[in-house]
CSV table of C-alpha atoms in Angstrom, one decimal:
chain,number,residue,atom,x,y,z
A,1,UNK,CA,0.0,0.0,0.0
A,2,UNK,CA,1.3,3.5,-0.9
A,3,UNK,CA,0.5,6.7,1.0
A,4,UNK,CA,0.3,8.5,-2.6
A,5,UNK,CA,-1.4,7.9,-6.1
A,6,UNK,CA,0.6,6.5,-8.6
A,7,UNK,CA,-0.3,8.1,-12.2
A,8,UNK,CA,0.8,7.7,-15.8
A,9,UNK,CA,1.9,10.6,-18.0
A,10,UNK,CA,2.9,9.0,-20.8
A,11,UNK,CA,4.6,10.7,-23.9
A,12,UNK,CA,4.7,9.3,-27.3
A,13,UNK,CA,7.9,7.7,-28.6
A,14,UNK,CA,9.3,8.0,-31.7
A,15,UNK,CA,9.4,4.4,-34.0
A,16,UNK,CA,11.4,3.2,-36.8
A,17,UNK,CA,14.8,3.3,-35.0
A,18,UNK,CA,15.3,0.1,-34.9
A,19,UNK,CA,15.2,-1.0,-38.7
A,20,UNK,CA,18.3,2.0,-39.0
A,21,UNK,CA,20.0,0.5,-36.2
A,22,UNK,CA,20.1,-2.5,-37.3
A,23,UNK,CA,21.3,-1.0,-41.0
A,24,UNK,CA,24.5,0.7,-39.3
A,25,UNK,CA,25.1,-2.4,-37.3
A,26,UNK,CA,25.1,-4.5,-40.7
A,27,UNK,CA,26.8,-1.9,-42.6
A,28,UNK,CA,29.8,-1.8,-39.6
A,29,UNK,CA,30.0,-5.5,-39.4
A,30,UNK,CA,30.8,-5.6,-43.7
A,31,UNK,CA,33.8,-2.8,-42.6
A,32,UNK,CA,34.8,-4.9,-39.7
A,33,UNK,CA,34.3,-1.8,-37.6
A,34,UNK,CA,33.4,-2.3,-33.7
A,35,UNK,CA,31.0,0.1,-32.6
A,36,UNK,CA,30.5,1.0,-28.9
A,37,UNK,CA,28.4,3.1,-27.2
A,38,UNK,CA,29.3,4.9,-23.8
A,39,UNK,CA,26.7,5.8,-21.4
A,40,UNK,CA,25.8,7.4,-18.5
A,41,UNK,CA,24.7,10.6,-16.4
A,42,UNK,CA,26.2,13.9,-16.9
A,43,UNK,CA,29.9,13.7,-14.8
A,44,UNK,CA,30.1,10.1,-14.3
A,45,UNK,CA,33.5,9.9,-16.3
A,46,UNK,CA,32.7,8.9,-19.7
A,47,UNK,CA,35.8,11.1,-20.6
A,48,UNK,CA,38.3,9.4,-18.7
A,49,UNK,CA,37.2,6.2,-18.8
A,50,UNK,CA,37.6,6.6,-22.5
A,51,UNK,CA,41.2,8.2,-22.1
A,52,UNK,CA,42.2,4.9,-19.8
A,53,UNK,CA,40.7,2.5,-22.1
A,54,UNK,CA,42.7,3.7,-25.2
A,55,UNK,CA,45.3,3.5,-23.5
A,56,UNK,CA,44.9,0.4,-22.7
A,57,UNK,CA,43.6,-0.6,-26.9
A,58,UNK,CA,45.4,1.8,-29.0
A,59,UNK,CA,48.8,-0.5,-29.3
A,60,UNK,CA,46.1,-3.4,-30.9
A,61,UNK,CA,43.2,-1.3,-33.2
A,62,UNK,CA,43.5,1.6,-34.7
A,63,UNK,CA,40.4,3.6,-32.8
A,64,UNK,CA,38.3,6.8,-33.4
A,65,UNK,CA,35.8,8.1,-31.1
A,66,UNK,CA,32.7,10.3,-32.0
A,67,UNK,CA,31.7,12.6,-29.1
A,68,UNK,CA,28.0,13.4,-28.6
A,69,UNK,CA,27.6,16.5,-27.1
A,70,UNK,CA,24.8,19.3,-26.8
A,71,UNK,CA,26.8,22.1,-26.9
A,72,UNK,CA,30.9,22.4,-26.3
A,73,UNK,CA,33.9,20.2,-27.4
A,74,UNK,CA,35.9,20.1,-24.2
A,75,UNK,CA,35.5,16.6,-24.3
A,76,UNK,CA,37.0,16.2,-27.8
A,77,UNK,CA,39.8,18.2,-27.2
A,78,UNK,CA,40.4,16.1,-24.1
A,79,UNK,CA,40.8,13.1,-26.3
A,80,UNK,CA,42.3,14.4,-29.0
A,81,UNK,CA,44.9,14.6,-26.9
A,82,UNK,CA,45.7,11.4,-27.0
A,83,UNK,CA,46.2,11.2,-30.9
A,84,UNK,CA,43.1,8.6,-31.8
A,85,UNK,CA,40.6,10.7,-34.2
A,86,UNK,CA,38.1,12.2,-33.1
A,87,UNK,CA,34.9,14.0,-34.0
A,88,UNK,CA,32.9,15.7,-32.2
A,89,UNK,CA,28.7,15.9,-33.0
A,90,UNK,CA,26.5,18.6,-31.8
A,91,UNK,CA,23.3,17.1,-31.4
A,92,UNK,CA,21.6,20.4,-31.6
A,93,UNK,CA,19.6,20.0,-28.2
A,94,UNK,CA,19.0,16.6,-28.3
A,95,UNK,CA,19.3,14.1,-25.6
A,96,UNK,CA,20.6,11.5,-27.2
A,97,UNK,CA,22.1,10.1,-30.3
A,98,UNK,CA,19.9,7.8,-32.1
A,99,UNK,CA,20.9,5.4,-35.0
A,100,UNK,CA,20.0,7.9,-37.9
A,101,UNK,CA,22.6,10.2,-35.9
A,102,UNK,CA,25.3,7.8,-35.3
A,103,UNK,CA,25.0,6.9,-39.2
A,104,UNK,CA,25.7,10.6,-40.5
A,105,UNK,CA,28.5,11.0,-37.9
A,106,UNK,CA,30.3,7.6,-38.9
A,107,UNK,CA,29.9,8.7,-42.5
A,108,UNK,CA,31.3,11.8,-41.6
A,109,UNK,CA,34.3,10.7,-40.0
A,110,UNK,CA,34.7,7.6,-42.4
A,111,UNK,CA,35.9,4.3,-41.2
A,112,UNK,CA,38.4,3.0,-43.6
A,113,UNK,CA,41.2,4.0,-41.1
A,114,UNK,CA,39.7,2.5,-38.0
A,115,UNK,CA,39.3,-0.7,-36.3
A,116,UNK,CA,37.4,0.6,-33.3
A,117,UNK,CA,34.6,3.7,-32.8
A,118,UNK,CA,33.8,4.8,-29.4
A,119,UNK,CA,30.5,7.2,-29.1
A,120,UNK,CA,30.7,8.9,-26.2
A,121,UNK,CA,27.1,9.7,-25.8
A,122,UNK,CA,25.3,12.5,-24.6
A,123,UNK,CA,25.2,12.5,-20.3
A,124,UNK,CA,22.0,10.6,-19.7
A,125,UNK,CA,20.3,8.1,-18.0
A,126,UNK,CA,17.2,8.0,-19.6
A,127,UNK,CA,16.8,8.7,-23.6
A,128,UNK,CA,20.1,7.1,-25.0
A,129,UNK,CA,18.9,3.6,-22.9
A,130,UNK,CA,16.3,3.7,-25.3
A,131,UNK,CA,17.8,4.6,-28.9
A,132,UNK,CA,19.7,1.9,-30.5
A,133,UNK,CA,22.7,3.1,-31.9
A,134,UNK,CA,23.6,0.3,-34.0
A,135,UNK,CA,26.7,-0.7,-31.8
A,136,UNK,CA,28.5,-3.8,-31.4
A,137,UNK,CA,28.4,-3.3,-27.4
A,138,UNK,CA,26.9,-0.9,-25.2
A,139,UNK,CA,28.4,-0.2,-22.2
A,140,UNK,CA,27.1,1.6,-19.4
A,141,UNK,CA,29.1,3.5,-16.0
A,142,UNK,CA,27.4,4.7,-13.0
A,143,UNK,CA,29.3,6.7,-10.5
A,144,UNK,CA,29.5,6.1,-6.8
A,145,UNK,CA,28.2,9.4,-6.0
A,146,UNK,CA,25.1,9.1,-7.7
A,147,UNK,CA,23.9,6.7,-4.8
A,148,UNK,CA,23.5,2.9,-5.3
A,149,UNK,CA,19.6,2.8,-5.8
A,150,UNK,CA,19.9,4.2,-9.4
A,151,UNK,CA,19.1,0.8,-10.9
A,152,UNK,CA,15.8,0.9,-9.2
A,153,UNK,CA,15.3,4.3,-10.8
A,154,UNK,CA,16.5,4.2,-14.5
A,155,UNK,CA,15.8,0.3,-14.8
A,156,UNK,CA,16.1,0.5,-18.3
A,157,UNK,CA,19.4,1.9,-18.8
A,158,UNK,CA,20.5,-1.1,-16.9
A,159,UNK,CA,18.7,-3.5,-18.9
A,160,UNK,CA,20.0,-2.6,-21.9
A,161,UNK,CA,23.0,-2.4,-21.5
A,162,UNK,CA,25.9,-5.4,-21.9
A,163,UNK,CA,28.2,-4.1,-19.4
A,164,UNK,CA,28.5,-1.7,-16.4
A,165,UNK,CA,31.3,0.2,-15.0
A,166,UNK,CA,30.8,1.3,-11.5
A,167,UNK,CA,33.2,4.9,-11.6
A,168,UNK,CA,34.7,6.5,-8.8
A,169,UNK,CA,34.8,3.3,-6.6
A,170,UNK,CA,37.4,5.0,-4.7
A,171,UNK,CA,34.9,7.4,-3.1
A,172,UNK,CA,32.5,5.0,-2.2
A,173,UNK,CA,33.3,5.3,2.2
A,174,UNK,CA,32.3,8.5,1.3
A,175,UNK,CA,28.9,8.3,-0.5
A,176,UNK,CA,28.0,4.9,1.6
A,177,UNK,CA,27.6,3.2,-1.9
A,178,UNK,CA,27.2,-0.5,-0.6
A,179,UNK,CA,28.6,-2.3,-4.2
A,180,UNK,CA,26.7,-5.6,-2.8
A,181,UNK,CA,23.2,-4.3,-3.1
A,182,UNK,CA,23.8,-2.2,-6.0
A,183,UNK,CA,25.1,-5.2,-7.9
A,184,UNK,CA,22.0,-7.1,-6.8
A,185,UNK,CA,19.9,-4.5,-8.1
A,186,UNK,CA,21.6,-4.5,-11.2
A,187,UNK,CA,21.4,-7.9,-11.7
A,188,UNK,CA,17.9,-8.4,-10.8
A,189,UNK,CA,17.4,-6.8,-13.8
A,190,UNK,CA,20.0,-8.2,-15.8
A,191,UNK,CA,21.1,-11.1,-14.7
A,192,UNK,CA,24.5,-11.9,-16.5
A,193,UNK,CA,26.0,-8.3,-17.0
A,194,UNK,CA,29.6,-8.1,-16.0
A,195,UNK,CA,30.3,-5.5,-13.4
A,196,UNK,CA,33.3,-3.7,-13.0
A,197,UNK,CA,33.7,-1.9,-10.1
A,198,UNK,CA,37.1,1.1,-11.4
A,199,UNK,CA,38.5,4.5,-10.7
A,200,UNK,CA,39.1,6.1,-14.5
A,201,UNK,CA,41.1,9.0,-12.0
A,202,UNK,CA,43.4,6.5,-10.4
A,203,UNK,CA,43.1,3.6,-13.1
A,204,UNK,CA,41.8,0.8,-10.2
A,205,UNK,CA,40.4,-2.2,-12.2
A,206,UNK,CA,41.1,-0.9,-15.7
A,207,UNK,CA,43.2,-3.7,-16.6
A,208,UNK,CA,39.9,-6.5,-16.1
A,209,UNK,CA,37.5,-3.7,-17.7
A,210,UNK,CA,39.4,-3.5,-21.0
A,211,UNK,CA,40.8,-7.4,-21.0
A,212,UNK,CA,37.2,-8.2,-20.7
A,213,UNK,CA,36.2,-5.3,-23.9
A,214,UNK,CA,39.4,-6.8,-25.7
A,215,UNK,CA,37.7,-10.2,-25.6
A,216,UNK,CA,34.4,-8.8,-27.2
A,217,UNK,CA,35.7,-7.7,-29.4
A,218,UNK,CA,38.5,-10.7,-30.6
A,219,UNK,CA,35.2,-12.8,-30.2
A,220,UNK,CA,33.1,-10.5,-32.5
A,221,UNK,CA,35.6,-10.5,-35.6
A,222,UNK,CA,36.1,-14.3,-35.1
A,223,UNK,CA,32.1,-14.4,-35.6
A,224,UNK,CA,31.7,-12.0,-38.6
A,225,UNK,CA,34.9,-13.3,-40.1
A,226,UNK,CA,34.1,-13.1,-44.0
A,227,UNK,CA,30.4,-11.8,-43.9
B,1,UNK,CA,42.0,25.9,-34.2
B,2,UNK,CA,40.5,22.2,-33.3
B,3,UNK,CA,42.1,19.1,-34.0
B,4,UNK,CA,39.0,17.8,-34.8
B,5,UNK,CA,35.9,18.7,-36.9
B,6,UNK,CA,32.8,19.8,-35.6
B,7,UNK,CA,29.6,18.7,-37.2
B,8,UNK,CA,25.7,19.4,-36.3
B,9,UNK,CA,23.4,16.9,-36.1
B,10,UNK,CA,20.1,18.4,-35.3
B,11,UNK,CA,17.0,16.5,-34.4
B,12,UNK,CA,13.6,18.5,-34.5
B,13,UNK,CA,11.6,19.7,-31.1
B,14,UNK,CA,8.1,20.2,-30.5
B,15,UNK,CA,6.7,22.9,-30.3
B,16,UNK,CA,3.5,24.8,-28.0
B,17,UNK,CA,4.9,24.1,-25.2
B,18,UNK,CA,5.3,27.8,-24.2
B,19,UNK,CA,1.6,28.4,-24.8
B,20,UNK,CA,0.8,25.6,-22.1
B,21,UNK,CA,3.1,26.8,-19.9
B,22,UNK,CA,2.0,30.0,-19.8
B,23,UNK,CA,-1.5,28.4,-19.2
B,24,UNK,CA,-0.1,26.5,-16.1
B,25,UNK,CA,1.1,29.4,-15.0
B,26,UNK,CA,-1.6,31.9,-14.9
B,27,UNK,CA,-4.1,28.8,-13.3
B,28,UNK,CA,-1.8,28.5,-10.6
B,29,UNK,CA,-1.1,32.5,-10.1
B,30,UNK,CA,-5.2,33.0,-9.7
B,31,UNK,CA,-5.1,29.9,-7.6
B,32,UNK,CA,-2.5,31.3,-5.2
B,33,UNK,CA,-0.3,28.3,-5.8
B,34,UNK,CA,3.4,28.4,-6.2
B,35,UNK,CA,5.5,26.1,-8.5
B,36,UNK,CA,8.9,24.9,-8.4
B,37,UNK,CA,10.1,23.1,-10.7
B,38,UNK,CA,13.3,21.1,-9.2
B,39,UNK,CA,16.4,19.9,-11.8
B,40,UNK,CA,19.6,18.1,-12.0
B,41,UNK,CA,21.1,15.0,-12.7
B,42,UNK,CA,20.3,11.6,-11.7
B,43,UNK,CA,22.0,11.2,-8.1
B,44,UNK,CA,22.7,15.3,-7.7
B,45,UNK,CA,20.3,15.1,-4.5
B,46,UNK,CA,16.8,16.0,-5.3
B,47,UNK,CA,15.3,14.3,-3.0
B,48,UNK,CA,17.5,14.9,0.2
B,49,UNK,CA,17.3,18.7,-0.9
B,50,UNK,CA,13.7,18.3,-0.9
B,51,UNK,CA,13.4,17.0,2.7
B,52,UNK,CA,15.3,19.8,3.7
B,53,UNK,CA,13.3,22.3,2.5
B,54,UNK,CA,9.8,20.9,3.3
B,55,UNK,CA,11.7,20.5,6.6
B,56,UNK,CA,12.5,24.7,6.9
B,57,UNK,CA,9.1,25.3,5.0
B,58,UNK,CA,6.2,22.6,6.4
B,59,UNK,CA,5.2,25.3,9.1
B,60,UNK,CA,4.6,27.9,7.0
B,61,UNK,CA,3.1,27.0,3.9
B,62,UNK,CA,0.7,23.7,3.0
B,63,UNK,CA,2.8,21.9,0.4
B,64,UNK,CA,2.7,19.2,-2.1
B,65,UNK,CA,5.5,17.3,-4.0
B,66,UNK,CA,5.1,15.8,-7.8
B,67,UNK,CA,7.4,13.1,-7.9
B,68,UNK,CA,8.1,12.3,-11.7
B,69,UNK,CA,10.5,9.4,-12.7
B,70,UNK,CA,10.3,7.1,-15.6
B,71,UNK,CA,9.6,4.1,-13.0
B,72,UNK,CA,9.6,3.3,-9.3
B,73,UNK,CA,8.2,5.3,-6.6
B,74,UNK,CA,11.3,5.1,-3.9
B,75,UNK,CA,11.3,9.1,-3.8
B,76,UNK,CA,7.9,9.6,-3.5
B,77,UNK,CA,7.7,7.1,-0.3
B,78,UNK,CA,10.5,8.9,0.9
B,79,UNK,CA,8.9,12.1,0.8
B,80,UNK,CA,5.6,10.8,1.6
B,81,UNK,CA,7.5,10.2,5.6
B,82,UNK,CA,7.4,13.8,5.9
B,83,UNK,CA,3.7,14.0,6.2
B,84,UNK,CA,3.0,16.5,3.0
B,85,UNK,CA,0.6,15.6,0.1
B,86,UNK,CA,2.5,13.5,-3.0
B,87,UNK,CA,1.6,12.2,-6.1
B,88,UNK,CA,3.9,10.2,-8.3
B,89,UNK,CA,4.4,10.7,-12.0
B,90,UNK,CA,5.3,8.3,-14.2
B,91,UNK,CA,6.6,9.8,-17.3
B,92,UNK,CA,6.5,6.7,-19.6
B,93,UNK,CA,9.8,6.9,-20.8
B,94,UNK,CA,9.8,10.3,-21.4
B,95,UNK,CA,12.9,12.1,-20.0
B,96,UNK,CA,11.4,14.9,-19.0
B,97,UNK,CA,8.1,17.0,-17.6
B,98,UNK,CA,6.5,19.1,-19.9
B,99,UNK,CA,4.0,21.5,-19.3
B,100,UNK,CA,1.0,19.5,-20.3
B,101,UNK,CA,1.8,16.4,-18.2
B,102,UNK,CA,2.8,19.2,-15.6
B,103,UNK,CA,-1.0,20.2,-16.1
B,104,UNK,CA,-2.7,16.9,-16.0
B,105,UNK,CA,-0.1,16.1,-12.5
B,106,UNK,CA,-1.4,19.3,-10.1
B,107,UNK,CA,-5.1,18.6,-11.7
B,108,UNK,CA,-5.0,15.0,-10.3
B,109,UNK,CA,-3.0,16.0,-6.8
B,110,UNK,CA,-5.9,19.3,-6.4
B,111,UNK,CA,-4.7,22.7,-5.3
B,112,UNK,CA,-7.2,23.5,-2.8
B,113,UNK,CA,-4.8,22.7,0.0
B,114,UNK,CA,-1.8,23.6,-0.9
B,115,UNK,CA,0.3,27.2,-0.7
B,116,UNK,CA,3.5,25.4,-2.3
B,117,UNK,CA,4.1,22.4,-4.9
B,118,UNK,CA,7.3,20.9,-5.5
B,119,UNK,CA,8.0,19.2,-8.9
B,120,UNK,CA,10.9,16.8,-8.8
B,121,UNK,CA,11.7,16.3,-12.3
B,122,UNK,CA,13.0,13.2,-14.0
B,123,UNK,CA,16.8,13.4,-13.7
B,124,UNK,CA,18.1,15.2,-16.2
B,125,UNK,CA,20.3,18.3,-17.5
B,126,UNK,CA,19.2,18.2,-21.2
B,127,UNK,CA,15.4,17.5,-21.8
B,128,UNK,CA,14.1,19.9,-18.6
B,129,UNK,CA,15.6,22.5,-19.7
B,130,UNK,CA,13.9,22.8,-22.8
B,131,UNK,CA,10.5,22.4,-21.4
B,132,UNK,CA,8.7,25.4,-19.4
B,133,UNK,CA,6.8,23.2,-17.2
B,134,UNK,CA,4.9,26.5,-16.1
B,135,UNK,CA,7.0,26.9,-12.8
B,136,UNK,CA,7.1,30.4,-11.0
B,137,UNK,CA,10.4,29.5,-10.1
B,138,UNK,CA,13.2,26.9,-11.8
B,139,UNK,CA,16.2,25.1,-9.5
B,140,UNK,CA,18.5,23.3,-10.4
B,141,UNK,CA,21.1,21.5,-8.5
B,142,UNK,CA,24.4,20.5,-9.4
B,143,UNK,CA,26.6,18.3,-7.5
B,144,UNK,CA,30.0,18.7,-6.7
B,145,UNK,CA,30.9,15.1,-7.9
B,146,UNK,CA,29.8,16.4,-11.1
B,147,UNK,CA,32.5,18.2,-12.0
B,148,UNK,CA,32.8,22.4,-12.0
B,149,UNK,CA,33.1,21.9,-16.0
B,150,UNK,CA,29.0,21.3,-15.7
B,151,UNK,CA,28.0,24.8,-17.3
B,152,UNK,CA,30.2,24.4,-20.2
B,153,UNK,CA,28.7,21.5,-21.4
B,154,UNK,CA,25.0,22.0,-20.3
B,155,UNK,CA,24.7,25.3,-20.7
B,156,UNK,CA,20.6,25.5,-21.5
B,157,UNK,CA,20.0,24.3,-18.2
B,158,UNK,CA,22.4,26.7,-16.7
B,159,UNK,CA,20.7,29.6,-18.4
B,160,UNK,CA,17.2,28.7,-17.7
B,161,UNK,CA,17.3,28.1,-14.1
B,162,UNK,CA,16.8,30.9,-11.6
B,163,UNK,CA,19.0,29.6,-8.5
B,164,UNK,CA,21.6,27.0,-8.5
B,165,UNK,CA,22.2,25.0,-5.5
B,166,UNK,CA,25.8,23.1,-5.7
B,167,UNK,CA,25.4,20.3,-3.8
B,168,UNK,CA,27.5,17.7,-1.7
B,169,UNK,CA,29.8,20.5,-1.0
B,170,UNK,CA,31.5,18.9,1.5
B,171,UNK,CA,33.5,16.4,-0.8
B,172,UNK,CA,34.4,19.5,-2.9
B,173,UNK,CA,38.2,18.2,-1.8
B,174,UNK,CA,37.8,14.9,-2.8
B,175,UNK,CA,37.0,15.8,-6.4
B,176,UNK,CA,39.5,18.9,-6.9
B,177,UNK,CA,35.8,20.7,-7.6
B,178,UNK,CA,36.9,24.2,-7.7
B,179,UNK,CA,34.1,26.6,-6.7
B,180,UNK,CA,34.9,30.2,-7.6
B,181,UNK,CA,35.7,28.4,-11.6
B,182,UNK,CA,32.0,26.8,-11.3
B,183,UNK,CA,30.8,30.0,-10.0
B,184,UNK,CA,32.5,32.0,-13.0
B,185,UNK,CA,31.3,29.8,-15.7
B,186,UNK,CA,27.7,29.8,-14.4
B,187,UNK,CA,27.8,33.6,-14.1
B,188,UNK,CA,29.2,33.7,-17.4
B,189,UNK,CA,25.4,32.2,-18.6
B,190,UNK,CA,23.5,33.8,-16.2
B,191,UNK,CA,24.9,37.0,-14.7
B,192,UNK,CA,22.6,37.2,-11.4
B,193,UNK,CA,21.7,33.8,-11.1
B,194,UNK,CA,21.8,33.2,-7.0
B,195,UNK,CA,24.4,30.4,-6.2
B,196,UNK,CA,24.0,28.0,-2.9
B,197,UNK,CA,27.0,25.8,-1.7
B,198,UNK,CA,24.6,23.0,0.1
B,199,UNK,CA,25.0,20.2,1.6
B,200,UNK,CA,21.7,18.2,2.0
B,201,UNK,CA,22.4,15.6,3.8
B,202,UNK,CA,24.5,17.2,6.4
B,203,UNK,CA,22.3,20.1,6.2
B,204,UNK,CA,25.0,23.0,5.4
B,205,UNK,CA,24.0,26.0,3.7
B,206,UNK,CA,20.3,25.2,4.0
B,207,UNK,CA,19.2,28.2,6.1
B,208,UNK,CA,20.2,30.1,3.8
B,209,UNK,CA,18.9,28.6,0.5
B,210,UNK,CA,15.4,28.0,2.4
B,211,UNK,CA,15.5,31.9,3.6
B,212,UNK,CA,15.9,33.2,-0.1
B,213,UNK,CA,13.2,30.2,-1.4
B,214,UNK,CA,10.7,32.2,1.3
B,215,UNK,CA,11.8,35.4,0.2
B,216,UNK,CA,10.9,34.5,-3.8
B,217,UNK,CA,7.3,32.8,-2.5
B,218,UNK,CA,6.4,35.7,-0.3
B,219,UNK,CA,7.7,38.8,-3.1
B,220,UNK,CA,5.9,36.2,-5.9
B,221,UNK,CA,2.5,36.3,-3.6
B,222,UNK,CA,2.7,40.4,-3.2
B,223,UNK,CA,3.1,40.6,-7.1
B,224,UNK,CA,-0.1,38.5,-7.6
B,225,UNK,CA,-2.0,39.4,-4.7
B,226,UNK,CA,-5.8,40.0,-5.9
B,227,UNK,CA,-4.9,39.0,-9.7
């Protein structure tokens, strides 16, 4: 029994992005490209978990990253830094990128040169868990100080999603993030995701996060191997 | 000079969303009723803000909170402890209120008994922005774990919002969050916009956040006062 009313507001969704995203996905798989897609909430550390993990790749594939933004590029000047291409998409007030989106931005940087495309998508829990992109893998961080009940509140995100990175581990004495329960929540809605528990500042548990990433994507080119 | 190209890829809004916000509005100005309309990110401290302020403001006016979230209804029992009159919103999906489902939410809860309502919006720095629910008066929060680069890359919601509370300022160490640069890039959007270090779980800064929040009801009351 609740002490309040419970009422639906729905909004209409948009259709039809699935058929595209499944056209970029075919269309990267013929260029042997592996797409992934970065999510989370605004200041979670998409950023510099991207700057550890190409570090950790850029030695084995050759990688670009597209980064979603609203407004600003400080984030793709932060990675261009570290010499992988980059390009940087304005989404014009949007919330998201959706596959349409993620299509004229990989035509737009072109793909003959690359092995592996990171979008870094726009900070959000909510839209992007529901636009397909089209990628290969989507991978999802939380941050410690967002509190450990977030999979309870954006279910979706963590459904969706093939992996999580819990950010900012570190900090956790601070924020009382208990890791057990939030792994339980996370897996009572998805119950095989691999959870990696990291600090993209200090570089704890990069190493398993990108072996593990490596993996998906040796195992992905072994399956489209001459499609 | 970027190292990097920057290309737009715009997605189309709605529109008439003004005209039912200005609606909203003007009901709730002959009602007597003041709206907030409370933003951040998921995990900034909504919520724990909001207990704090029903907390300072309970004896003074009658108030109501909108909880809206895509799923669950963990805030609204939360709030619900404190004795004041919720209702929870579920948005569908959508990522945002807008001013239409903010209509059809206070019509639901009633007015009749309430001086105050609180709308916790879905977590979010992109989509609320863009949406006058019909709010007198538009906070947002940003957390400290967020990073002080916030305003450069979600400007919109920077520039819409009339107060900004900066919350969990106590681990302001922790994350090298440096508050005069925060304060200088918000002021660069929004030149007068009133900024309050907080801390809403330990409860600093509160006073006097809650004191100006009474000050804007009370000057907001005089202006409308036999309208």
């Amino acid at each position: 029994m609740n002490a309040f009313e419970i009422y639906e507001t729905k909004e209409r969704v948009t259709a039809d992005n699935a058929r595209e995203a499944e056209h970029v996905r075919s269309e990267l798989e013929k260029k042997d490209v592996f797409l992934v897609n970065l999510m989370s909430s605004p200041g979670a550390g998409k950023t510099t978990t991207l700057l550890r993990t190409i570090a950790a790749l850029k030695d084995q594939y050759r990688i670009g990253v597209m980064e979603a933004d609203v407004d600003s590029d400080t984030d793709a000047k932060t990675i261009a830094g570290t010499g992988v291409k980059v390009i940087q998409l304005h989404t014009g007030g949007s919330c998201h990128m959706d596959a349409d989106m993620t299509r004229r931005g990989i035509e737009r940087m072109g793909t003959d040169d690359l092995d592996v495309i990171f979008l870094e998508n726009i900070g959000n829990l909510v839209c992007p868990a529901e636009f397909d992109t089209g990628a290969a893998l989507k991978v999802m961080i939380l941050s410690v100080p967002e509190g450990d009940d977030k999979p309870l509140k954006y279910p979706l995100m963590f459904k969706v999603s093939d992996c999580l990175l819990i950010n900012k581990i570190d900090t956790a004495p601070v924020f009382d993030f208990d890791l057990e329960k939030c792994r339980e929540r996370v897996h009572a809605l998805n119950p095989d995701m691999p959870v990696f528990p990291v600090s993209s500042l200090h570089g704890n548990g990069i190493d398993a996060w990108t072996k593990w990433l490596h993996e998906q994507i040796e195992s992905w080119r072994h399956e489209h191997e001459g499609h």
